[in-house]
CSV table of C-alpha atoms and ligand atoms in Angstrom, one decimal:
chain,number,residue,atom,x,y,z
A,1,MET,CA,-44.1,173.7,183.2
A,2,GLY,CA,-40.3,174.3,183.2
A,3,LEU,CA,-38.3,172.2,180.8
A,4,THR,CA,-35.7,170.0,182.4
A,5,LEU,CA,-32.6,168.4,181.0
A,6,HIS,CA,-30.8,166.7,183.8
A,7,ARG,CA,-27.1,167.3,183.5
A,8,ASP,CA,-26.3,163.6,183.4
A,9,LYS,CA,-28.8,163.1,180.6
A,10,VAL,CA,-27.1,165.6,178.4
A,11,ARG,CA,-24.5,162.9,177.9
A,12,MET,CA,-27.2,160.6,176.6
A,13,LEU,CA,-27.4,162.7,173.5
A,14,SER,CA,-23.9,161.6,172.7
A,15,ALA,CA,-24.3,158.1,171.6
A,16,PRO,CA,-21.7,155.5,172.7
A,17,PRO,CA,-19.2,154.9,169.9
A,18,GLY,CA,-20.7,153.2,166.9
A,19,LYS,CA,-24.3,153.7,168.0
A,20,LYS,CA,-27.1,155.8,166.5
A,21,ILE,CA,-29.5,157.8,168.6
A,22,VAL,CA,-33.3,157.4,168.4
A,23,LEU,CA,-35.2,160.1,170.2
A,24,HIS,CA,-38.3,158.5,171.5
A,25,VAL,CA,-40.8,161.3,171.9
A,26,GLY,CA,-44.0,160.9,174.0
A,27,CYS,CA,-42.4,157.7,175.2
A,28,GLY,CA,-44.8,157.0,178.1
A,29,SER,CA,-43.8,154.6,180.9
A,30,PRO,CA,-40.5,152.8,180.5
A,31,ARG,CA,-41.5,149.5,178.7
A,32,PRO,CA,-39.3,147.7,176.2
A,33,GLU,CA,-42.3,147.2,173.9
A,34,HIS,CA,-42.8,150.9,173.6
A,35,LEU,CA,-39.7,151.1,171.5
A,36,HIS,CA,-40.5,150.2,167.9
A,37,PRO,CA,-38.7,146.9,166.9
A,38,SER,CA,-36.7,148.7,164.2
A,39,PHE,CA,-34.8,150.6,167.0
A,40,ARG,CA,-34.2,147.6,169.3
A,41,GLY,CA,-31.0,146.4,167.7
A,42,SER,CA,-27.6,146.9,169.4
A,43,GLU,CA,-26.7,149.7,166.9
A,44,TRP,CA,-29.3,152.0,168.5
A,45,HIS,CA,-29.2,154.1,171.6
A,46,GLU,CA,-32.6,155.2,172.9
A,47,VAL,CA,-33.2,158.6,174.5
A,48,ARG,CA,-36.7,158.8,176.0
A,49,LEU,CA,-38.5,162.2,176.1
A,50,ASP,CA,-41.9,163.0,177.5
A,51,ILE,CA,-43.7,166.1,179.0
A,52,ASN,CA,-44.8,164.0,182.0
A,53,PRO,CA,-42.0,163.6,184.6
A,54,ARG,CA,-44.0,160.7,186.1
A,55,VAL,CA,-43.1,158.4,183.3
A,56,ARG,CA,-39.4,159.0,184.2
A,57,PRO,CA,-38.1,160.1,180.8
A,58,ASP,CA,-34.5,160.9,180.1
A,59,ILE,CA,-35.6,164.4,179.0
A,60,VAL,CA,-38.7,166.2,180.3
A,61,ALA,CA,-39.8,168.5,177.5
A,62,SER,CA,-42.6,169.2,175.1
A,63,ILE,CA,-42.5,168.1,171.6
A,64,VAL,CA,-43.8,171.6,170.6
A,65,ASP,CA,-40.2,172.8,170.7
A,66,LEU,CA,-37.9,170.0,171.9
A,67,ALA,CA,-36.0,172.9,173.4
A,68,PRO,CA,-33.3,170.9,175.3
A,69,VAL,CA,-32.5,168.8,172.3
A,70,PRO,CA,-29.6,170.2,170.1
A,71,SER,CA,-30.2,170.6,166.4
A,72,ASP,CA,-28.9,167.8,164.0
A,73,SER,CA,-28.3,165.6,167.1
A,74,VAL,CA,-30.3,162.4,166.5
A,75,ASP,CA,-30.5,159.8,163.8
A,76,ALA,CA,-34.2,159.0,164.2
A,77,VAL,CA,-37.3,160.3,165.9
A,78,TRP,CA,-39.9,157.7,167.0
A,79,SER,CA,-43.3,159.1,167.8
A,80,SER,CA,-46.1,156.7,168.8
A,81,HIS,CA,-49.6,158.1,169.7
A,82,ASN,CA,-48.1,161.4,170.6
A,83,LEU,CA,-48.7,164.1,167.9
A,84,GLU,CA,-52.5,164.2,168.6
A,85,HIS,CA,-51.8,165.4,172.1
A,86,VAL,CA,-50.9,168.9,171.0
A,87,ALA,CA,-53.3,171.6,169.6
A,88,ALA,CA,-53.8,171.7,165.8
A,89,HIS,CA,-51.9,175.0,165.5
A,90,GLU,CA,-48.9,173.5,167.3
A,91,VAL,CA,-48.5,170.5,164.9
A,92,PRO,CA,-46.3,172.5,162.4
A,93,LEU,CA,-44.1,173.5,165.4
A,94,VAL,CA,-43.7,169.9,166.4
A,95,LEU,CA,-42.8,168.8,162.9
A,96,SER,CA,-40.3,171.6,162.6
A,97,ALA,CA,-38.8,170.6,165.9
A,98,PHE,CA,-38.5,166.9,164.7
A,99,LEU,CA,-36.8,168.2,161.5
A,100,ARG,CA,-34.5,170.5,163.5
A,101,VAL,CA,-33.2,167.8,165.9
A,102,LEU,CA,-32.7,165.1,163.1
A,103,ARG,CA,-29.4,164.9,161.4
A,104,PRO,CA,-29.5,165.5,157.7
A,105,GLY,CA,-30.8,162.3,156.1
A,106,GLY,CA,-32.3,161.2,159.5
A,107,GLU,CA,-35.8,159.7,159.6
A,108,ALA,CA,-39.0,160.2,161.6
A,109,LEU,CA,-41.2,157.2,162.2
A,110,ILE,CA,-44.7,158.3,163.4
A,111,THR,CA,-47.8,156.4,164.2
A,112,LEU,CA,-51.1,158.0,165.5
A,113,PRO,CA,-54.8,157.4,165.5
A,114,ASP,CA,-56.6,157.1,162.2
A,115,LEU,CA,-59.7,159.3,162.6
A,116,GLN,CA,-61.2,158.0,159.3
A,117,GLU,CA,-61.4,154.6,160.9
A,118,ALA,CA,-62.8,155.9,164.1
A,119,ALA,CA,-65.3,158.0,162.1
A,120,ARG,CA,-66.5,154.8,160.4
A,121,LEU,CA,-67.5,153.3,163.7
A,122,ILE,CA,-68.9,156.5,165.1
A,123,ALA,CA,-71.1,156.8,162.0
A,124,ALA,CA,-72.3,153.3,162.7
A,125,GLY,CA,-73.4,154.3,166.2
A,126,LYS,CA,-70.5,152.5,168.0
A,127,LEU,CA,-69.0,155.5,169.8
A,128,GLU,CA,-68.4,153.7,173.0
A,129,ASP,CA,-68.0,150.1,171.7
A,130,THR,CA,-64.6,148.5,172.0
A,131,ALA,CA,-62.7,149.1,168.8
A,132,TYR,CA,-59.5,147.2,169.9
A,133,MET,CA,-57.7,146.1,173.0
A,134,SER,CA,-54.6,148.0,174.1
A,135,PRO,CA,-52.2,147.2,177.0
A,136,ALA,CA,-54.2,149.9,178.9
A,137,GLY,CA,-57.5,148.1,178.3
A,138,PRO,CA,-60.3,148.4,175.8
A,139,ILE,CA,-60.2,151.4,173.4
A,140,ALA,CA,-63.5,152.8,171.9
A,141,PRO,CA,-63.8,155.4,169.1
A,142,LEU,CA,-64.5,158.0,171.9
A,143,ASP,CA,-61.0,157.3,173.3
A,144,ILE,CA,-59.5,157.5,169.8
A,145,VAL,CA,-60.9,160.9,169.2
A,146,TYR,CA,-60.6,162.5,172.7
A,147,GLY,CA,-57.9,160.5,174.4
A,148,HIS,CA,-57.9,157.5,176.8
A,149,ARG,CA,-60.8,158.2,179.2
A,150,ASN,CA,-59.5,156.2,182.1
A,151,SER,CA,-56.1,158.0,182.1
A,152,VAL,CA,-57.8,161.4,181.8
A,153,ALA,CA,-60.2,160.4,184.7
A,154,ARG,CA,-57.2,159.5,186.8
A,155,GLY,CA,-56.0,163.1,186.4
A,156,ASN,CA,-53.4,162.6,183.7
A,157,GLU,CA,-54.0,165.8,181.7
A,158,PHE,CA,-51.3,164.9,179.2
A,159,MET,CA,-53.4,162.0,177.9
A,160,GLY,CA,-56.2,164.1,176.3
A,161,HIS,CA,-56.2,164.4,172.5
A,162,ARG,CA,-56.3,168.0,171.2
A,163,THR,CA,-56.2,167.3,167.4
A,164,GLY,CA,-56.4,164.5,164.9
A,165,PHE,CA,-55.3,163.3,161.5
A,166,THR,CA,-56.3,161.4,158.4
A,167,ALA,CA,-53.6,159.8,156.2
A,168,LYS,CA,-54.1,162.8,153.8
A,169,THR,CA,-53.7,165.5,156.4
A,170,LEU,CA,-50.7,163.9,158.0
A,171,LYS,CA,-48.9,163.5,154.7
A,172,GLN,CA,-49.5,167.1,153.8
A,173,LYS,CA,-48.3,168.4,157.1
A,174,LEU,CA,-45.1,166.4,156.9
A,175,LEU,CA,-44.5,167.8,153.3
A,176,ASP,CA,-45.3,171.3,154.5
A,177,ALA,CA,-42.8,171.0,157.3
A,178,GLY,CA,-40.0,170.2,154.8
A,179,PHE,CA,-39.8,166.4,155.1
A,180,VAL,CA,-39.0,164.4,152.0
A,181,ASN,CA,-39.6,160.7,151.1
A,182,VAL,CA,-42.9,160.9,153.0
A,183,ARG,CA,-44.6,157.5,153.0
A,184,ILE,CA,-48.0,156.9,154.6
A,185,ALA,CA,-49.6,153.5,155.5
A,186,ARG,CA,-53.0,152.6,156.9
A,187,PRO,CA,-52.4,148.9,157.9
A,188,GLY,CA,-55.6,148.9,160.0
A,189,GLU,CA,-55.8,148.7,163.8
A,190,PHE,CA,-57.0,152.3,163.8
A,191,ALA,CA,-53.6,153.7,163.2
A,192,ILE,CA,-51.8,155.7,160.5
A,193,TRP,CA,-48.1,155.1,160.0
A,194,ALA,CA,-45.7,157.6,158.4
A,195,THR,CA,-42.0,157.6,157.6
A,196,ALA,CA,-40.4,160.9,156.5
A,197,ARG,CA,-36.8,161.9,156.0
A,198,LYS,CA,-34.9,165.2,156.7
A,199,PRO,CA,-33.3,166.3,153.4
A,200,ALA,CA,-29.7,165.0,153.2
A,201,GLY,CA,-28.0,168.4,153.0
B,301,SAM,C1,-51.0,157.8,174.5
B,301,SAM,S1,-49.4,158.0,175.3
B,301,SAM,C2,-48.3,157.1,174.3
B,301,SAM,C3,-47.2,156.4,175.0
B,301,SAM,C4,-46.4,155.5,174.1
B,301,SAM,N1,-45.7,156.3,173.1
B,301,SAM,C5,-47.2,154.5,173.4
B,301,SAM,O1,-47.4,154.5,172.2
B,301,SAM,O2,-47.7,153.6,174.1
B,301,SAM,C6,-49.1,159.7,174.9
B,301,SAM,C7,-47.8,160.2,175.6
B,301,SAM,O3,-47.5,161.5,175.1
B,301,SAM,C8,-47.1,162.3,176.2
B,301,SAM,N2,-47.3,163.8,175.8
B,301,SAM,C9,-48.5,164.4,175.8
B,301,SAM,N3,-48.3,165.7,175.4
B,301,SAM,C10,-46.9,165.8,175.1
B,301,SAM,C11,-46.1,166.9,174.7
B,301,SAM,N4,-46.6,168.1,174.4
B,301,SAM,N5,-44.8,166.7,174.6
B,301,SAM,C12,-44.2,165.5,174.9
B,301,SAM,N6,-45.0,164.4,175.3
B,301,SAM,C13,-46.3,164.6,175.4
B,301,SAM,C14,-47.9,161.9,177.3
B,301,SAM,O4,-47.4,162.3,178.6
B,301,SAM,C15,-47.9,160.4,177.1
B,301,SAM,O5,-46.8,159.7,177.7
């Protein structure tokens, strides 16, 4: 797929005066609740990026290289249930791209499926039992590991999962990529959360 950065969207990477840019990667369909609450204040300017043009992102691109996004251009990267959609060998490329586009001192906020939690249910024989309800409907461990079955069945190839993480592996990959102040949380709800900062300079 060709990468597209519409000319009028280039301007979106220049925040209005006094605003900070949050690059919302793998943003999915345009819904206010998709933006993490910490980026909903008036000081933030959201730029939505996704590989799927059907979700009408500001930038159509892959997180594997974020090619259209200039280096040191955004204050934060927000990635929700997105990193598991690339192949395992591409994860270091994605994290390098996050690091590249962040301004020095900028922060990435990442959440993704907790495979340890899914594995607990799978080991208990609950592969297709509902683990939790999402806006897209019930989610079973099978969806957590392989991607949302209904979306994939509807032909959305971008919704399949190609890799997975535990808290330990995500932390190590962020450190290996060069992030600092890496903090990991497992608050439940089958998700791992991470914050990680680009070195200040
Ligand atoms: C499970 S949805 C998450 C949507 C939203 N962030 C949320 O948390 O509800 C995964 C999103 O990642 C996008 N995606 C998959 N592979 C991608 C890639 N290589 N680069 C950018 N986006 C990708 C999909 O098109 C989809 O919109």
